[in-house]
Short mmCIF file of C-alpha atoms (C1' of nucleotides) in Angstrom, two decimals:
data_model
loop_
_atom_site.label_atom_id
_atom_site.label_comp_id
_atom_site.label_asym_id
_atom_site.label_seq_id
_atom_site.Cartn_x
_atom_site.Cartn_y
_atom_site.Cartn_z
CA MET A 1 0.00 0.00 0.00
CA ALA A 2 3.08 2.15 0.09
CA SER A 3 2.82 5.72 1.27
CA ASP A 4 -0.68 6.62 0.11
CA HIS A 5 0.82 9.93 -0.78
CA THR A 6 -0.78 9.99 -4.21
CA ARG A 7 -4.13 8.97 -2.90
CA SER A 8 -4.34 11.69 -0.29
CA ALA A 9 -2.91 14.29 -2.65
CA ILE A 10 -5.78 13.56 -5.01
CA LEU A 11 -8.32 13.75 -2.22
CA SER A 12 -7.20 17.12 -0.93
CA ALA A 13 -6.69 18.63 -4.36
CA ALA A 14 -10.12 17.45 -5.42
CA GLU A 15 -11.79 18.76 -2.31
CA ARG A 16 -10.20 22.15 -2.73
CA LEU A 17 -11.01 22.44 -6.42
CA TYR A 18 -14.59 21.28 -6.01
CA ALA A 19 -15.02 23.69 -3.11
CA ASP A 20 -13.69 26.60 -5.13
CA ARG A 21 -15.18 26.00 -8.53
CA GLY A 22 -17.99 23.51 -8.09
CA PHE A 23 -18.45 20.02 -9.48
CA GLY A 24 -19.62 21.32 -12.79
CA ASP A 25 -16.38 22.54 -14.22
CA VAL A 26 -13.63 20.65 -12.48
CA THR A 27 -12.28 17.78 -14.54
CA LEU A 28 -10.08 14.91 -13.53
CA ARG A 29 -7.33 16.62 -15.46
CA ASP A 30 -7.67 19.70 -13.30
CA ILE A 31 -7.44 17.58 -10.21
CA VAL A 32 -4.40 15.56 -11.18
CA ALA A 33 -2.66 18.72 -12.31
CA ALA A 34 -3.26 20.35 -8.93
CA ALA A 35 -2.20 17.20 -7.13
CA ASN A 36 0.86 16.68 -9.32
CA VAL A 37 -0.03 13.12 -10.07
CA ASN A 38 -0.78 11.15 -13.17
CA LEU A 39 -4.19 11.13 -14.77
CA ALA A 40 -4.56 7.39 -14.42
CA ALA A 41 -3.97 7.59 -10.69
CA VAL A 42 -7.55 8.56 -10.02
CA ASN A 43 -8.96 5.47 -11.62
CA TYR A 44 -6.26 3.34 -10.06
CA HIS A 45 -6.94 4.52 -6.52
CA PHE A 46 -10.63 5.26 -6.59
CA GLY A 47 -12.04 3.30 -9.50
CA SER A 48 -13.88 6.21 -11.05
CA LYS A 49 -14.55 9.90 -10.75
CA ASP A 50 -17.88 9.32 -9.06
CA GLU A 51 -16.32 7.10 -6.43
CA LEU A 52 -13.80 9.83 -5.69
CA ILE A 53 -16.57 12.35 -5.15
CA ALA A 54 -18.50 9.84 -3.08
CA GLU A 55 -15.52 9.20 -0.83
CA LEU A 56 -15.02 12.90 -0.28
CA PHE A 57 -18.64 13.41 0.63
CA VAL A 58 -19.00 10.31 2.75
CA THR A 59 -15.99 11.22 4.84
CA ARG A 60 -17.28 14.67 5.62
CA SER A 61 -20.87 13.75 6.17
CA LEU A 62 -20.00 10.85 8.44
CA ALA A 63 -18.07 13.31 10.56
CA THR A 64 -21.04 15.64 10.75
CA ASN A 65 -23.42 12.83 11.56
CA ARG A 66 -21.13 11.57 14.28
CA GLU A 67 -20.98 15.02 15.79
CA ARG A 68 -24.75 15.33 15.66
CA LEU A 69 -25.29 12.01 17.40
CA ASN A 70 -22.73 12.83 20.05
CA GLU A 71 -24.55 16.03 20.91
CA LEU A 72 -27.85 14.22 20.92
CA LYS A 73 -26.56 11.49 23.17
CA ALA A 74 -25.06 14.02 25.57
CA ALA A 75 -28.33 15.91 25.74
CA GLU A 76 -30.34 12.77 26.37
CA GLU A 77 -27.99 11.58 29.08
CA ALA A 78 -28.09 14.97 30.75
CA GLY A 79 -31.86 14.78 30.79
CA GLY A 80 -32.06 11.21 32.01
CA GLY A 81 -32.86 9.61 28.67
CA ARG A 82 -35.14 12.40 27.55
CA ALA A 83 -33.64 15.50 25.97
CA GLY A 84 -35.35 18.85 25.69
CA ILE A 85 -36.73 19.49 22.26
CA ASP A 86 -34.51 22.53 21.87
CA ALA A 87 -31.42 20.48 22.64
CA ILE A 88 -32.47 17.97 20.03
CA PHE A 89 -32.84 20.65 17.39
CA ARG A 90 -29.56 22.13 18.48
CA ALA A 91 -27.83 18.79 18.00
CA LEU A 92 -29.45 18.46 14.60
CA VAL A 93 -28.58 21.82 13.05
CA GLY A 94 -25.63 22.94 15.14
CA PRO A 95 -22.87 20.80 13.65
CA THR A 96 -23.94 21.52 10.08
CA LEU A 97 -24.26 25.25 10.58
CA ARG A 98 -21.03 25.50 12.52
CA GLY A 99 -19.28 23.53 9.81
CA CYS A 100 -20.57 25.48 6.84
CA LEU A 101 -21.12 29.01 8.11
CA GLY A 102 -19.07 31.65 9.75
CA PRO A 103 -15.45 32.58 9.26
CA SER A 104 -14.55 28.92 8.90
CA SER A 105 -16.00 28.91 5.44
CA GLU A 106 -13.21 31.12 4.25
CA GLY A 107 -10.58 28.94 5.81
CA SER A 108 -11.81 25.39 5.82
CA THR A 109 -11.97 23.71 2.47
CA ALA A 110 -14.02 20.98 4.09
CA ALA A 111 -16.76 23.46 4.94
CA ARG A 112 -16.69 25.06 1.51
CA PHE A 113 -16.86 21.63 -0.06
CA MET A 114 -19.95 20.76 1.95
CA ILE A 115 -21.57 24.00 0.89
CA ARG A 116 -20.94 23.08 -2.71
CA ALA A 117 -22.37 19.65 -2.12
CA SER A 118 -25.48 21.27 -0.76
CA ILE A 119 -25.84 23.77 -3.61
CA GLU A 120 -24.97 21.68 -6.63
CA SER A 121 -26.60 18.33 -6.83
CA VAL A 122 -24.47 15.68 -8.44
CA PRO A 123 -25.48 12.03 -8.83
CA PRO A 124 -22.99 10.29 -6.52
CA ILE A 125 -23.78 12.70 -3.69
CA ARG A 126 -27.50 12.42 -4.23
CA ARG A 127 -27.25 8.66 -3.91
CA ILE A 128 -25.55 9.01 -0.55
CA LYS A 129 -27.98 11.61 0.72
CA ASN A 130 -30.84 9.25 0.03
CA ARG A 131 -29.38 6.83 2.54
CA GLU A 132 -29.44 9.52 5.20
CA VAL A 133 -32.98 8.66 6.22
CA ASP A 134 -31.83 6.19 8.84
CA HIS A 135 -29.77 8.86 10.50
CA LEU A 136 -32.68 11.28 10.64
CA ARG A 137 -34.90 8.60 12.09
CA LYS A 138 -32.77 8.64 15.23
CA PHE A 139 -33.67 12.28 15.70
CA ALA A 140 -37.31 11.57 15.08
CA ALA A 141 -37.11 8.93 17.79
CA ALA A 142 -35.51 11.36 20.21
CA MET A 143 -38.24 13.89 19.48
CA ARG A 144 -40.83 11.25 20.15
CA ARG A 145 -39.28 10.54 23.54
CA SER A 146 -39.10 14.23 24.29
CA LEU A 147 -42.65 15.07 23.27
CA PRO A 148 -44.64 11.88 23.72
CA GLY A 149 -47.95 13.60 23.28
CA ARG A 150 -47.40 15.16 19.90
CA ALA A 151 -48.76 13.75 16.69
CA GLU A 152 -46.16 11.86 14.68
CA ALA A 153 -46.71 13.98 11.60
CA ASP A 154 -46.08 17.16 13.57
CA LEU A 155 -42.75 15.80 14.74
CA TYR A 156 -41.68 15.03 11.20
CA TRP A 157 -42.76 18.45 10.00
CA GLY A 158 -40.78 20.02 12.81
CA LEU A 159 -37.70 18.03 11.91
CA HIS A 160 -38.21 18.88 8.28
CA PHE A 161 -38.58 22.61 8.89
CA ALA A 162 -35.53 22.72 11.13
CA LEU A 163 -33.43 21.15 8.40
CA ALA A 164 -35.05 23.47 5.88
CA MET A 165 -33.95 26.58 7.72
CA ALA A 166 -30.45 25.30 8.33
CA HIS A 167 -29.81 24.13 4.80
CA HIS A 168 -31.44 27.10 3.14
CA THR A 169 -29.32 29.42 5.22
CA ILE A 170 -26.22 27.64 4.00
CA ARG A 171 -27.36 27.51 0.40
CA GLU A 172 -28.57 31.08 0.17
CA ARG A 173 -26.18 32.82 2.51
CA GLU A 174 -24.96 35.10 -0.24
CA ARG A 175 -28.42 36.06 -1.39
CA LEU A 176 -29.59 36.72 2.15
CA THR A 177 -26.62 38.97 2.75
CA LYS A 178 -27.32 40.87 -0.43
CA LEU A 179 -31.06 41.03 0.18
CA SER A 180 -30.68 42.34 3.71
CA GLU A 181 -27.79 44.55 2.70
CA GLY A 182 -25.64 43.08 5.42
CA LEU A 183 -28.22 43.41 8.19
CA CYS A 184 -28.36 39.66 8.63
CA ASP A 185 -25.04 38.74 10.16
CA LEU A 186 -24.09 35.44 8.59
CA ASP A 187 -20.89 35.31 10.62
CA ASP A 188 -22.68 35.09 13.94
CA VAL A 189 -23.09 31.35 13.72
CA GLN A 190 -24.19 30.89 17.30
CA GLY A 191 -26.87 33.52 16.83
CA ILE A 192 -28.12 31.77 13.71
CA ILE A 193 -28.26 28.43 15.48
CA ASP A 194 -30.22 30.04 18.30
CA ARG A 195 -32.60 31.54 15.81
CA VAL A 196 -33.20 28.32 13.91
CA VAL A 197 -33.65 26.35 17.11
CA ALA A 198 -36.02 28.91 18.56
CA VAL A 199 -38.23 28.95 15.49
CA SER A 200 -38.20 25.17 15.28
CA VAL A 201 -39.27 24.86 18.89
CA MET A 202 -41.99 27.43 18.40
CA ALA A 203 -43.24 25.66 15.32
CA LEU A 204 -43.63 22.50 17.33
CA ALA A 205 -44.93 24.10 20.52
CA GLY A 206 -47.25 26.61 18.90
CA GLY A 207 -48.89 24.37 16.39
CA GLU A 208 -50.24 22.11 19.08
CA THR A 209 -53.80 23.24 19.51
CA LYS A 210 -54.46 24.14 15.92
CA ALA A 211 -52.49 21.26 14.56
CA LYS A 212 -54.88 20.23 11.89
CA ALA A 213 -55.73 23.55 10.30
CA PRO A 214 -53.58 26.35 11.62
CA ARG A 215 -55.33 29.23 9.90
CA LEU A 216 -54.71 32.55 11.48
CA VAL A 217 -57.13 34.60 9.47
CA ALA A 218 -59.88 33.91 7.06
CA ARG A 219 -58.50 33.50 3.62
CA ASP A 220 -60.27 33.77 0.36
CA GLY A 221 -61.16 30.42 -0.99
CA ARG A 222 -59.00 30.56 -4.08
CA MET B 1 -41.27 34.63 -38.49
CA ALA B 2 -43.43 31.97 -40.00
CA SER B 3 -45.33 29.63 -37.74
CA ASP B 4 -42.97 29.32 -34.80
CA HIS B 5 -43.93 25.71 -34.78
CA THR B 6 -40.37 24.49 -34.50
CA ARG B 7 -39.55 26.92 -31.76
CA SER B 8 -42.42 25.95 -29.52
CA ALA B 9 -41.97 22.26 -30.25
CA ILE B 10 -38.43 22.58 -28.92
CA LEU B 11 -39.59 24.46 -25.85
CA SER B 12 -42.20 21.96 -24.83
CA ALA B 13 -40.09 18.92 -25.60
CA ALA B 14 -37.21 20.40 -23.62
CA GLU B 15 -39.40 21.24 -20.68
CA ARG B 16 -40.83 17.77 -20.56
CA LEU B 17 -37.48 16.03 -20.87
CA TYR B 18 -35.78 18.22 -18.30
CA ALA B 19 -38.70 17.71 -15.95
CA ASP B 20 -38.54 13.95 -16.33
CA ARG B 21 -34.82 13.27 -16.41
CA GLY B 22 -33.09 16.38 -15.09
CA PHE B 23 -30.69 18.74 -16.73
CA GLY B 24 -27.79 16.43 -16.16
CA ASP B 25 -28.52 13.80 -18.72
CA VAL B 26 -30.70 15.40 -21.35
CA THR B 27 -28.76 16.40 -24.45
CA LEU B 28 -29.76 18.62 -27.29
CA ARG B 29 -30.01 15.51 -29.41
CA ASP B 30 -32.57 14.06 -27.02
CA ILE B 31 -34.58 17.25 -27.24
CA VAL B 32 -34.60 17.58 -31.01
CA ALA B 33 -35.47 13.90 -31.33
CA ALA B 34 -38.45 14.34 -29.04
CA ALA B 35 -39.49 17.51 -30.84
CA ASN B 36 -38.98 16.01 -34.28
CA VAL B 37 -36.84 18.88 -35.45
CA ASN B 38 -33.32 19.26 -36.67
CA LEU B 39 -30.40 19.51 -34.30
CA ALA B 40 -29.34 22.88 -35.63
CA ALA B 41 -32.75 24.34 -34.92
CA VAL B 42 -31.93 24.85 -31.27
CA ASN B 43 -29.00 27.09 -32.00
CA TYR B 44 -30.89 28.81 -34.78
CA HIS B 45 -33.86 29.70 -32.60
CA PHE B 46 -32.26 30.13 -29.19
CA GLY B 47 -28.60 30.78 -29.80
CA SER B 48 -27.35 28.16 -27.40
CA LYS B 49 -28.42 25.43 -25.04
CA ASP B 50 -28.06 27.68 -22.03
CA GLU B 51 -30.29 30.31 -23.55
CA LEU B 52 -32.92 27.67 -24.17
CA ILE B 53 -32.84 26.64 -20.53
CA ALA B 54 -32.88 30.26 -19.45
CA GLU B 55 -35.95 30.99 -21.55
CA LEU B 56 -37.76 28.03 -20.09
CA PHE B 57 -36.98 29.08 -16.57
CA VAL B 58 -37.62 32.78 -17.06
CA THR B 59 -41.05 32.12 -18.51
CA ARG B 60 -42.13 29.97 -15.61
CA SER B 61 -40.62 32.06 -12.88
CA LEU B 62 -42.05 35.27 -14.27
CA ALA B 63 -45.44 33.65 -14.10
CA THR B 64 -44.92 32.66 -10.48
CA ASN B 65 -43.64 36.10 -9.53
CA ARG B 66 -46.60 37.75 -11.20
CA GLU B 67 -48.96 35.53 -9.27
CA ARG B 68 -47.17 36.31 -6.03
CA LEU B 69 -47.37 40.04 -6.58
CA ASN B 70 -51.01 39.85 -7.52
CA GLU B 71 -51.83 38.11 -4.27
CA LEU B 72 -49.75 40.59 -2.36
CA LYS B 73 -51.42 43.53 -4.00
CA ALA B 74 -54.86 42.10 -3.36
CA ALA B 75 -54.00 41.56 0.29
CA GLU B 76 -52.67 45.07 0.72
CA GLU B 77 -55.66 46.62 -0.95
CA ALA B 78 -58.01 44.61 1.21
CA GLY B 79 -56.20 45.90 4.27
CA GLY B 80 -56.06 49.50 3.17
CA GLY B 81 -52.45 49.55 2.07
CA ARG B 82 -51.26 47.35 4.89
CA ALA B 83 -51.57 43.59 4.61
CA GLY B 84 -51.54 41.18 7.50
CA ILE B 85 -48.21 39.46 7.89
CA ASP B 86 -49.83 36.08 7.34
CA ALA B 87 -51.34 37.23 4.06
CA ILE B 88 -47.93 38.42 2.96
CA PHE B 89 -46.36 35.05 3.70
CA ARG B 90 -49.25 33.36 1.99
CA ALA B 91 -48.68 35.42 -1.13
CA LEU B 92 -45.00 34.59 -0.98
CA VAL B 93 -45.11 30.81 -0.62
CA GLY B 94 -48.57 29.99 -1.91
CA PRO B 95 -48.01 30.26 -5.65
CA THR B 96 -44.76 28.32 -5.52
CA LEU B 97 -46.13 25.53 -3.38
CA ARG B 98 -49.34 25.27 -5.35
CA GLY B 99 -47.32 25.16 -8.55
CA CYS B 100 -44.83 22.52 -7.48
CA LEU B 101 -46.67 20.31 -5.01
CA GLY B 102 -49.78 18.28 -4.97
CA PRO B 103 -51.38 16.23 -7.71
CA SER B 104 -50.42 18.86 -10.26
CA SER B 105 -46.85 17.65 -10.10
CA GLU B 106 -47.86 14.45 -11.76
CA GLY B 107 -49.72 16.23 -14.49
CA SER B 108 -48.12 19.56 -15.10
CA THR B 109 -44.76 19.43 -16.78
CA ALA B 110 -44.30 23.06 -15.85
CA ALA B 111 -44.45 22.20 -12.17
CA ARG B 112 -42.15 19.22 -12.54
CA PHE B 113 -39.73 21.41 -14.46
CA MET B 114 -39.66 23.97 -11.68
CA ILE B 115 -39.00 21.25 -9.15
CA ARG B 116 -36.04 20.12 -11.19
CA ALA B 117 -34.81 23.67 -11.43
CA SER B 118 -34.94 23.88 -7.68
CA ILE B 119 -33.19 20.56 -7.10
CA GLU B 120 -30.47 20.61 -9.69
CA SER B 121 -28.54 23.79 -9.93
CA VAL B 122 -27.41 24.62 -13.42
CA PRO B 123 -25.48 27.79 -14.38
CA PRO B 124 -28.05 29.57 -16.56
CA ILE B 125 -30.75 29.15 -13.94
CA ARG B 126 -28.48 30.22 -11.13
CA ARG B 127 -27.72 33.41 -12.97
CA ILE B 128 -31.41 34.22 -13.23
CA LYS B 129 -32.11 33.37 -9.61
CA ASN B 130 -29.49 35.85 -8.54
CA ARG B 131 -31.52 38.62 -10.12
CA GLU B 132 -34.53 37.65 -8.02
CA VAL B 133 -33.48 39.90 -5.17
CA ASP B 134 -35.46 42.85 -6.47
CA HIS B 135 -38.59 40.79 -6.44
CA LEU B 136 -38.07 39.68 -2.86
CA ARG B 137 -37.43 43.26 -1.80
CA LYS B 138 -41.04 44.05 -2.59
CA PHE B 139 -42.09 41.50 -0.02
CA ALA B 140 -39.64 42.88 2.50
CA ALA B 141 -41.20 46.30 1.95
CA ALA B 142 -44.69 44.91 2.48
CA MET B 143 -43.54 43.25 5.69
CA ARG B 144 -42.09 46.56 6.85
CA ARG B 145 -45.42 48.25 6.25
CA SER B 146 -47.23 45.47 8.04
CA LEU B 147 -44.95 45.33 11.07
CA PRO B 148 -43.45 48.81 11.38
CA GLY B 149 -42.02 48.15 14.79
CA ARG B 150 -39.94 45.10 14.02
CA ALA B 151 -36.20 45.20 13.50
CA GLU B 152 -35.22 45.07 9.85
CA ALA B 153 -33.02 42.02 10.34
CA ASP B 154 -35.89 40.10 11.90
CA LEU B 155 -38.04 40.79 8.87
CA TYR B 156 -35.38 39.48 6.53
CA TRP B 157 -34.89 36.39 8.65
CA GLY B 158 -38.62 35.81 8.60
CA LEU B 159 -38.73 36.14 4.84
CA HIS B 160 -35.73 33.87 4.54
CA PHE B 161 -37.17 31.16 6.76
CA ALA B 162 -40.50 31.21 4.97
CA LEU B 163 -38.77 30.63 1.66
CA ALA B 164 -36.59 28.00 3.31
CA MET B 165 -39.55 25.93 4.41
CA ALA B 166 -41.34 26.25 1.08
CA HIS B 167 -38.37 25.40 -1.09
CA HIS B 168 -37.08 22.64 1.15
CA THR B 169 -40.50 21.04 1.11
CA ILE B 170 -40.43 21.05 -2.67
CA ARG B 171 -36.85 19.82 -2.90
CA GLU B 172 -37.15 17.07 -0.31
CA ARG B 173 -40.72 16.00 -0.76
CA GLU B 174 -39.67 12.47 -1.56
CA ARG B 175 -37.37 12.16 1.39
CA LEU B 176 -39.97 13.59 3.76
CA THR B 177 -42.51 11.10 2.52
CA LYS B 178 -40.11 8.25 3.02
CA LEU B 179 -38.90 9.49 6.39
CA SER B 180 -42.38 9.93 7.76
CA GLU B 181 -43.58 6.76 6.07
CA GLY B 182 -46.41 8.63 4.45
CA LEU B 183 -47.59 10.39 7.60
CA CYS B 184 -46.80 13.77 6.11
CA ASP B 185 -49.37 14.27 3.40
CA LEU B 186 -47.55 16.02 0.58
CA ASP B 187 -50.70 16.15 -1.50
CA ASP B 188 -52.56 18.40 0.92
CA VAL B 189 -51.08 21.55 -0.56
CA GLN B 190 -53.38 23.93 1.25
CA GLY B 191 -52.50 22.30 4.55
CA ILE B 192 -48.82 22.68 3.82
CA ILE B 193 -49.23 26.32 2.91
CA ASP B 194 -51.11 26.87 6.16
CA ARG B 195 -48.36 25.16 8.08
CA VAL B 196 -45.56 27.14 6.49
CA VAL B 197 -47.41 30.41 6.93
CA ALA B 198 -48.27 29.65 10.55
CA VAL B 199 -44.68 28.84 11.45
CA SER B 200 -43.40 31.89 9.60
CA VAL B 201 -45.81 34.14 11.45
CA MET B 202 -44.87 32.58 14.75
CA ALA B 203 -41.21 32.99 14.03
CA LEU B 204 -41.75 36.66 13.48
CA ALA B 205 -44.25 37.20 16.29
CA GLY B 206 -42.55 35.07 18.87
CA GLY B 207 -39.03 36.26 18.45
CA GLU B 208 -40.00 39.81 19.33
CA THR B 209 -39.02 40.12 22.95
CA LYS B 210 -35.95 37.94 22.79
CA ALA B 211 -34.98 39.13 19.36
CA LYS B 212 -31.30 39.50 19.97
CA ALA B 213 -30.50 36.25 21.72
CA PRO B 214 -33.41 33.84 21.67
CA ARG B 215 -31.94 31.21 23.95
CA LEU B 216 -34.48 28.95 25.47
CA VAL B 217 -32.21 27.02 27.77
CA ALA B 218 -28.69 27.35 28.96
CA ARG B 219 -26.33 25.75 26.53
CA ASP B 220 -22.82 24.59 27.11
CA GLY B 221 -20.29 27.03 25.85
CA ARG B 222 -18.90 24.83 23.12
"C1'" DT C 1 -42.52 33.60 -62.10
"C1'" DT C 2 -38.63 35.87 -60.17
"C1'" DG C 3 -36.10 37.22 -56.34
"C1'" DC C 4 -35.14 37.58 -51.55
"C1'" DA C 5 -35.28 36.34 -46.79
"C1'" DT C 6 -36.34 32.94 -43.53
"C1'" DT C 7 -36.13 28.42 -42.01
"C1'" DT C 8 -34.70 23.54 -42.20
"C1'" DC C 9 -31.52 20.00 -42.95
"C1'" DA C 10 -27.51 16.56 -43.03
"C1'" DA C 11 -23.11 16.45 -42.08
"C1'" DA C 12 -19.04 17.56 -39.99
"C1'" DC C 13 -16.26 20.06 -36.66
"C1'" DA C 14 -13.72 20.85 -32.67
"C1'" DC C 15 -13.25 19.74 -28.35
"C1'" DT C 16 -13.69 17.71 -23.80
"C1'" DT C 17 -14.73 14.08 -21.07
"C1'" DG C 18 -13.78 9.75 -18.20
"C1'" DT C 19 -11.51 5.50 -18.84
"C1'" DA C 20 -8.29 1.73 -20.46
"C1'" DT C 21 -3.73 0.01 -21.75
"C1'" DG C 22 0.75 -1.70 -21.38
"C1'" DA C 23 5.21 -0.59 -20.36
"C1'" DA C 24 8.28 1.44 -16.92
"C1'" DA C 25 9.67 2.53 -12.21
"C1'" DC C 26 9.56 1.42 -7.73
"C1'" DT C 27 9.36 -1.37 -3.25
"C1'" DA C 28 9.76 -5.04 -0.29
"C1'" DT C 29 10.65 -9.97 0.46
"C1'" DC C 30 13.27 -13.87 0.05
"C1'" DG D 1 20.42 -9.07 -5.86
"C1'" DA D 2 16.68 -11.53 -8.22
"C1'" DT D 3 11.64 -11.66 -8.06
"C1'" DA D 4 6.89 -10.62 -7.40
"C1'" DG D 5 3.66 -7.22 -6.40
"C1'" DT D 6 2.44 -2.56 -6.34
"C1'" DT D 7 2.31 1.93 -8.12
"C1'" DT D 8 3.23 5.44 -11.65
"C1'" DC D 9 3.42 7.08 -16.20
"C1'" DA D 10 2.60 8.62 -21.18
"C1'" DT D 11 -0.50 7.79 -24.36
"C1'" DA D 12 -4.38 6.29 -26.73
"C1'" DC D 13 -9.29 5.34 -26.91
"C1'" DA D 14 -14.09 5.77 -27.52
"C1'" DA D 15 -17.85 8.25 -26.87
"C1'" DG D 16 -20.51 12.24 -26.38
"C1'" DT D 17 -20.99 17.15 -26.32
"C1'" DG D 18 -22.61 21.82 -28.14
"C1'" DT D 19 -21.87 24.33 -32.14
"C1'" DT D 20 -21.03 25.60 -37.04
"C1'" DT D 21 -21.48 25.25 -41.95
"C1'" DG D 22 -23.27 25.63 -46.40
"C1'" DA D 23 -26.57 23.93 -49.20
"C1'" DA D 24 -31.48 22.81 -49.85
"C1'" DA D 25 -36.17 23.86 -49.02
"C1'" DT D 26 -39.80 26.94 -48.00
"C1'" DG D 27 -42.59 31.10 -47.70
"C1'" DC D 28 -43.74 35.55 -49.33
"C1'" DA D 29 -43.71 39.88 -51.88
"C1'" DA D 30 -43.32 42.27 -56.29
#
DNA sequence: TTGCATTTCAAACACTTGTATGAAACTATC
DNA sequence: GATAGTTTCATACAAGTGTTTGAAATGCAA
């Protein structure tokens, strides 16, 4: 197996290039040029371009998932097997937001790569994301333990909306900055996490009574 | 200008193919085959592949934006120049959700195309989306009129989260269905709109007092 | 009909892409 | 130090891409 030098040179060059320029216009030739290795090395070490991308994404997303589950476990243990709903949401969106937002995203290629992976949608990554359901189910289970009374569907919608806010903030961070003319501070990661968690909790807590048809005002029937 | 038959045949064939199979693996040759026209016709009538995609997307998104603004205007007129915040959110997310969700998404190629455009991210479409800021500013202005007291940043976050929930629901409808094992009814479009609007309103109404640092529980300093 | 502009067509062009090949260089074991 | 296995290398391959070309067909006005 020798030194693995070539292999890791490809991985880091690829991650950096994909992070900077997106999956769309980075070719294997770009990667091997940046890594100073031979073109054939990619297929030798990874089998194919898609498997290279998959390995990059799997590595990073496993790390995020591990971090999420650690936070969840800590919160559940602190609460005697039952975590507060806010702590659950915090464990869900915190690691992702911390990884992809804030000043880190200028420095960490890993974070910038994950942003790319969330903006562009390329087949090998999509395949992996589809297998993420099992991971999310663990959070659904924790929510069920935390809020035994709530309707199942409400829990899933809460989970879904929390992820929506987190991911959309990552995806559209530039547009939000431009739209708000800098008023929304995208560098205050902790503040953003607080905001997302707060809204998620409210969505779950507030929708309780009017769960079925939460209409606030009469609306025209159109 | 003759009959324009070729031109519109290309447009509708392209929209259908992109909707069904995504931008990634539909070539011009696929499109002209489906449209029964010559390969060169695309470049003759549209200039390039990207301009074809852009025209498709612009047409559909102009229609959605028009619908949004109509609803907004109606709501403001009904309220004497000041719409309720829930009506504003409804005007913002309603047209998109109605267009892309529900049974229509099996029938309407337009809706399926817009879903694709929101899932895959292809350069010509991204360029257009970036110009959408002006449109969103009109909603920010309406929100300002509706809630004169609120901090500007809060309004933008509210707008942002509302769009987050709507778009994420469209993007991840399949995953949400699978995750919730069918408990979340993605065909009840009106119910989904109500849900998104309710949460958006709550996010804006609830965050008022603790706007700056909405922490619900003590969190470890990590 | 004649002439002119628009539109269609088949074919080729130019280029990029990921992948395969087979020889060469290297490394470690005996 | 010979040998077997691993890794690197230059190069070629095959396929697919959007685009261009120049001629043929078509439509329309005078």
